Amino acid sequence: MSRGSETTLQGAEGCRLQAFIHNTEGADHGGLAIIIFHPYAHLGGSCDDPVVLAIFRQAMRAEAVQMVIRYNQRGVGTSSGSKSIWGALDLADAVSVCQQVRFLHKGLRHLHLIGYSWGACLAAHAAAQLKDVTAFVGVSPVTGSVASFCLRSKRHLAELSIRPDLPKMLILGDHDQFSSLSGLQKVFQLRKQKAGLQETPDSMLACTCMETIADCDHFFANHRPELAQKIMYFCASMCEVANQRGVSQNSYSDRMK
């Protein structure tokens, strides 16, 4: 299947980012753009990661999707610059890419960000910064002690607390070596307490679908089609809900039951 058309996106500080895009503009689609963020570059992450590719190709087939993009972080593939050790430049690039997509394609009605592993932290940061983002999917977001210390992964994920009404999906394997659902819930709740918010403990997650895939670890071997299908169902459902008027926020979780 096609890897998409190669193009170049503008990162922060003039960095040129190699990207692949599948665009169905002009077709009868739902006006949904999806941007996929790959794992940590220093550990071999790239936009050709098998999990990233599985999601990208599923999105190419989805009726609701008008455009899907994956890109190589700086220093990966033909992207310029050097790999970001501490992740600060990756975070800035993520915001820049989203802004560029929105600026160049003004007809889009929905913008969903999907991040895998460290990429989930990039997607969370961008979603917190940009009100144009209409849904977030975190695939095995890293919450381990090393990632939290070196990359501040928990801190970046917790940025989503400023957007409690943003539809979110958290999905990972039940044998994930670097994350857990209980750990992710704790991240959000701790962030709420530090921010001094007054919601009940569960209100932060009111718009969050949390799923595990059985007999599966961080790398989703033999489970990538299932993973990609679940994500695309979530994205299509969120677009449908957003296009309807008078639908309560609880419907987001209800759709996934």
Short mmCIF file of C-alpha atoms in Angstrom, two decimals:
data_model
loop_
_atom_site.label_atom_id
_atom_site.label_comp_id
_atom_site.label_asym_id
_atom_site.label_seq_id
_atom_site.Cartn_x
_atom_site.Cartn_y
_atom_site.Cartn_z
CA MET A 1 0.00 0.00 0.00
CA SER A 2 1.11 3.60 -0.64
CA ARG A 3 3.29 5.28 1.96
CA GLY A 4 1.72 8.62 1.04
CA SER A 5 3.20 11.49 -0.96
CA GLU A 6 6.47 12.84 0.37
CA THR A 7 6.56 16.52 1.27
CA THR A 8 8.33 18.92 3.63
CA LEU A 9 6.82 20.63 6.66
CA GLN A 10 8.24 23.56 8.57
CA GLY A 11 9.35 22.92 12.12
CA ALA A 12 10.47 25.40 14.75
CA GLU A 13 13.44 27.64 14.05
CA GLY A 14 13.29 26.87 10.31
CA CYS A 15 13.83 23.13 10.65
CA ARG A 16 12.68 21.18 7.57
CA LEU A 17 10.77 18.04 8.45
CA GLN A 18 10.34 15.13 6.05
CA ALA A 19 6.68 14.17 5.93
CA PHE A 20 4.29 11.82 4.15
CA ILE A 21 0.74 12.86 3.42
CA HIS A 22 -2.35 11.18 2.03
CA ASN A 23 -4.87 13.76 0.91
CA THR A 24 -8.35 13.13 -0.47
CA GLU A 25 -9.36 16.78 -0.85
CA GLY A 26 -12.21 17.12 -3.28
CA ALA A 27 -13.72 13.79 -2.29
CA ASP A 28 -16.82 13.46 -0.11
CA HIS A 29 -15.06 13.06 3.22
CA GLY A 30 -15.74 14.37 6.70
CA GLY A 31 -13.16 17.13 6.82
CA LEU A 32 -10.92 15.27 9.28
CA ALA A 33 -7.15 15.71 9.34
CA ILE A 34 -4.99 13.36 11.41
CA ILE A 35 -1.36 13.95 12.37
CA ILE A 36 0.63 10.99 13.71
CA PHE A 37 3.67 11.45 15.97
CA HIS A 38 6.32 8.73 16.15
CA PRO A 39 8.37 7.39 19.14
CA TYR A 40 11.61 8.80 20.56
CA ALA A 41 14.17 9.33 17.81
CA HIS A 42 17.20 8.35 19.91
CA LEU A 43 15.70 4.89 20.39
CA GLY A 44 15.12 4.37 16.66
CA GLY A 45 11.74 6.06 16.37
CA SER A 46 10.67 7.25 12.93
CA CYS A 47 7.52 7.74 10.90
CA ASP A 48 8.20 4.33 9.35
CA ASP A 49 7.68 2.67 12.73
CA PRO A 50 5.37 -0.36 12.21
CA VAL A 51 2.73 0.97 14.64
CA VAL A 52 2.76 4.42 13.02
CA LEU A 53 2.47 2.88 9.56
CA ALA A 54 -0.43 0.64 10.62
CA ILE A 55 -2.38 3.65 11.89
CA PHE A 56 -1.48 5.73 8.84
CA ARG A 57 -2.65 3.07 6.41
CA GLN A 58 -5.87 2.46 8.31
CA ALA A 59 -6.55 6.19 8.17
CA MET A 60 -5.96 6.18 4.41
CA ARG A 61 -8.89 3.76 4.10
CA ALA A 62 -11.22 5.53 6.53
CA GLU A 63 -14.18 7.36 5.01
CA ALA A 64 -14.11 10.14 7.60
CA VAL A 65 -10.47 11.05 6.95
CA GLN A 66 -9.69 13.78 4.45
CA MET A 67 -5.99 13.98 5.22
CA VAL A 68 -3.47 11.98 7.24
CA ILE A 69 0.12 13.04 7.90
CA ARG A 70 3.13 11.42 9.51
CA TYR A 71 6.49 13.13 9.73
CA ASN A 72 10.03 12.44 10.84
CA GLN A 73 11.21 14.39 13.84
CA ARG A 74 14.36 16.48 13.40
CA GLY A 75 17.48 14.44 12.68
CA VAL A 76 15.44 11.44 11.44
CA GLY A 77 15.27 10.41 7.79
CA THR A 78 15.88 13.49 5.67
CA SER A 79 14.59 15.93 8.30
CA SER A 80 17.14 18.63 9.03
CA GLY A 81 18.66 19.41 12.39
CA SER A 82 19.87 17.05 15.09
CA LYS A 83 17.85 14.65 17.20
CA SER A 84 16.48 16.37 20.27
CA ILE A 85 17.90 14.66 23.37
CA TRP A 86 15.61 16.27 25.93
CA GLY A 87 12.65 16.71 23.60
CA ALA A 88 12.15 20.47 23.82
CA LEU A 89 12.66 21.03 20.09
CA ASP A 90 10.41 18.06 19.27
CA LEU A 91 7.66 19.73 21.30
CA ALA A 92 8.11 23.02 19.46
CA ASP A 93 8.10 21.21 16.10
CA ALA A 94 4.85 19.42 16.97
CA VAL A 95 3.06 22.72 17.56
CA SER A 96 4.55 24.21 14.38
CA VAL A 97 3.42 21.25 12.25
CA CYS A 98 -0.15 21.49 13.55
CA GLN A 99 -0.29 25.22 12.93
CA GLN A 100 1.03 24.77 9.40
CA VAL A 101 -1.53 22.08 8.55
CA ARG A 102 -4.35 24.28 9.85
CA PHE A 103 -3.09 27.33 7.94
CA LEU A 104 -2.65 25.53 4.61
CA HIS A 105 -5.94 23.61 4.80
CA LYS A 106 -8.52 26.02 6.14
CA GLY A 107 -11.47 23.86 5.08
CA LEU A 108 -10.75 21.17 7.64
CA ARG A 109 -13.41 20.75 10.31
CA HIS A 110 -11.60 18.38 12.64
CA LEU A 111 -7.96 17.95 13.66
CA HIS A 112 -7.03 14.80 15.58
CA LEU A 113 -3.57 14.15 16.98
CA ILE A 114 -2.34 10.57 17.45
CA GLY A 115 0.92 9.91 19.24
CA TYR A 116 2.68 6.63 19.93
CA SER A 117 5.00 6.23 22.94
CA TRP A 118 7.03 9.49 23.21
CA GLY A 119 4.94 10.74 20.30
CA ALA A 120 1.91 10.76 22.63
CA CYS A 121 3.68 13.38 24.75
CA LEU A 122 4.25 15.53 21.66
CA ALA A 123 0.61 15.18 20.66
CA ALA A 124 -0.57 16.01 24.19
CA HIS A 125 1.60 19.14 24.31
CA ALA A 126 0.30 20.36 20.95
CA ALA A 127 -3.32 19.57 21.86
CA ALA A 128 -2.97 21.56 25.06
CA GLN A 129 -1.50 24.54 23.21
CA LEU A 130 -3.85 24.64 20.22
CA LYS A 131 -7.61 24.99 20.52
CA ASP A 132 -7.99 23.88 16.90
CA VAL A 133 -7.18 20.31 17.96
CA THR A 134 -10.48 18.47 18.38
CA ALA A 135 -9.38 15.04 19.68
CA PHE A 136 -6.30 13.30 21.11
CA VAL A 137 -5.23 9.65 20.94
CA GLY A 138 -2.37 8.43 23.10
CA VAL A 139 -1.00 5.02 22.11
CA SER A 140 1.09 3.56 24.93
CA PRO A 141 2.13 6.95 26.34
CA VAL A 142 5.39 6.50 28.25
CA THR A 143 5.02 7.06 32.00
CA GLY A 144 8.04 5.16 33.34
CA SER A 145 10.49 6.79 35.75
CA VAL A 146 13.33 7.17 33.21
CA ALA A 147 11.11 8.84 30.58
CA SER A 148 9.51 11.01 33.24
CA PHE A 149 12.89 12.18 34.53
CA CYS A 150 14.70 12.67 31.21
CA LEU A 151 11.86 13.76 28.95
CA ARG A 152 9.29 14.96 31.51
CA SER A 153 6.78 12.69 29.82
CA LYS A 154 4.24 12.76 32.67
CA ARG A 155 4.37 16.53 32.74
CA HIS A 156 3.64 16.80 29.01
CA LEU A 157 0.78 14.31 29.20
CA ALA A 158 -0.67 16.18 32.16
CA GLU A 159 -0.84 19.37 30.08
CA LEU A 160 -4.13 17.97 28.74
CA SER A 161 -5.70 18.83 32.10
CA ILE A 162 -6.26 22.37 30.81
CA ARG A 163 -8.63 20.91 28.19
CA PRO A 164 -10.97 18.67 30.22
CA ASP A 165 -13.63 18.65 27.48
CA LEU A 166 -11.27 17.49 24.72
CA PRO A 167 -12.16 13.94 23.62
CA LYS A 168 -9.26 11.65 24.46
CA MET A 169 -8.41 8.02 23.86
CA LEU A 170 -5.70 6.18 25.77
CA ILE A 171 -4.91 2.72 24.45
CA LEU A 172 -2.14 0.27 25.31
CA GLY A 173 -1.39 -3.41 25.75
CA ASP A 174 -2.13 -5.12 29.04
CA HIS A 175 1.54 -6.16 29.22
CA ASP A 176 3.00 -2.77 28.30
CA GLN A 177 6.53 -2.46 29.69
CA PHE A 178 6.55 1.35 29.83
CA SER A 179 3.02 2.45 30.70
CA SER A 180 -0.21 1.49 32.48
CA LEU A 181 -3.79 2.76 32.63
CA SER A 182 -3.55 3.25 36.39
CA GLY A 183 -0.39 5.28 35.88
CA LEU A 184 -2.08 7.50 33.30
CA GLN A 185 -5.08 8.09 35.57
CA LYS A 186 -2.71 9.09 38.34
CA VAL A 187 -0.95 11.58 36.07
CA PHE A 188 -4.20 13.40 35.31
CA GLN A 189 -5.46 13.40 38.89
CA LEU A 190 -2.17 14.66 40.33
CA ARG A 191 -2.13 17.44 37.77
CA LYS A 192 -5.63 18.52 38.76
CA GLN A 193 -4.69 18.74 42.43
CA LYS A 194 -1.58 20.81 41.66
CA ALA A 195 -3.62 23.17 39.52
CA GLY A 196 -6.07 23.69 42.37
CA LEU A 197 -9.07 22.68 40.29
CA GLN A 198 -12.30 21.73 42.01
CA GLU A 199 -13.59 18.89 39.83
CA THR A 200 -14.45 15.53 41.29
CA PRO A 201 -11.65 12.96 40.86
CA ASP A 202 -13.26 11.39 37.81
CA SER A 203 -14.30 14.55 35.98
CA MET A 204 -10.93 14.98 34.25
CA LEU A 205 -11.51 11.68 32.49
CA ALA A 206 -15.17 12.25 31.64
CA CYS A 207 -14.34 12.60 27.95
CA THR A 208 -11.67 9.91 27.93
CA CYS A 209 -11.92 6.44 26.44
CA MET A 210 -9.36 4.14 28.08
CA GLU A 211 -8.68 0.74 26.54
CA THR A 212 -6.24 -2.14 26.79
CA ILE A 213 -5.52 -4.82 24.22
CA ALA A 214 -5.15 -8.29 25.70
CA ASP A 215 -1.88 -10.26 25.48
CA CYS A 216 -0.10 -7.26 24.03
CA ASP A 217 3.02 -5.29 24.98
CA HIS A 218 4.36 -1.84 24.09
CA PHE A 219 5.12 -2.81 20.50
CA PHE A 220 1.75 -4.32 19.48
CA ALA A 221 3.24 -7.22 17.53
CA ASN A 222 0.37 -9.20 15.92
CA HIS A 223 -2.11 -6.60 17.24
CA ARG A 224 -1.45 -3.61 14.98
CA PRO A 225 -4.53 -4.03 12.74
CA GLU A 226 -6.76 -4.28 15.82
CA LEU A 227 -5.13 -1.21 17.33
CA ALA A 228 -5.51 0.84 14.15
CA GLN A 229 -9.15 -0.15 13.72
CA LYS A 230 -10.02 0.86 17.29
CA ILE A 231 -8.36 4.23 16.81
CA MET A 232 -10.15 4.95 13.54
CA TYR A 233 -13.48 3.97 15.07
CA PHE A 234 -12.84 6.44 17.88
CA CYS A 235 -11.87 9.21 15.46
CA ALA A 236 -14.89 8.65 13.22
CA SER A 237 -17.19 8.58 16.25
CA MET A 238 -15.78 11.83 17.60
CA CYS A 239 -16.34 13.54 14.25
CA GLU A 240 -19.92 12.30 14.16
CA VAL A 241 -20.59 13.49 17.70
CA ALA A 242 -18.97 16.88 17.04
CA ASN A 243 -21.15 17.34 13.97
CA GLN A 244 -24.30 16.80 15.97
CA ARG A 245 -25.81 19.52 18.10
CA GLY A 246 -26.96 19.10 21.66
CA VAL A 247 -24.95 15.96 22.35
CA SER A 248 -23.63 15.72 25.93
CA GLN A 249 -19.95 15.15 26.65
CA ASN A 250 -20.83 11.80 28.24
CA SER A 251 -21.65 10.52 24.76
CA TYR A 252 -17.95 10.33 23.98
CA SER A 253 -17.42 7.50 26.41
CA ASP A 254 -20.82 5.96 25.68
CA ARG A 255 -19.90 5.54 22.00
CA MET A 256 -16.99 3.28 22.94
CA LYS A 257 -18.97 0.90 25.18
#
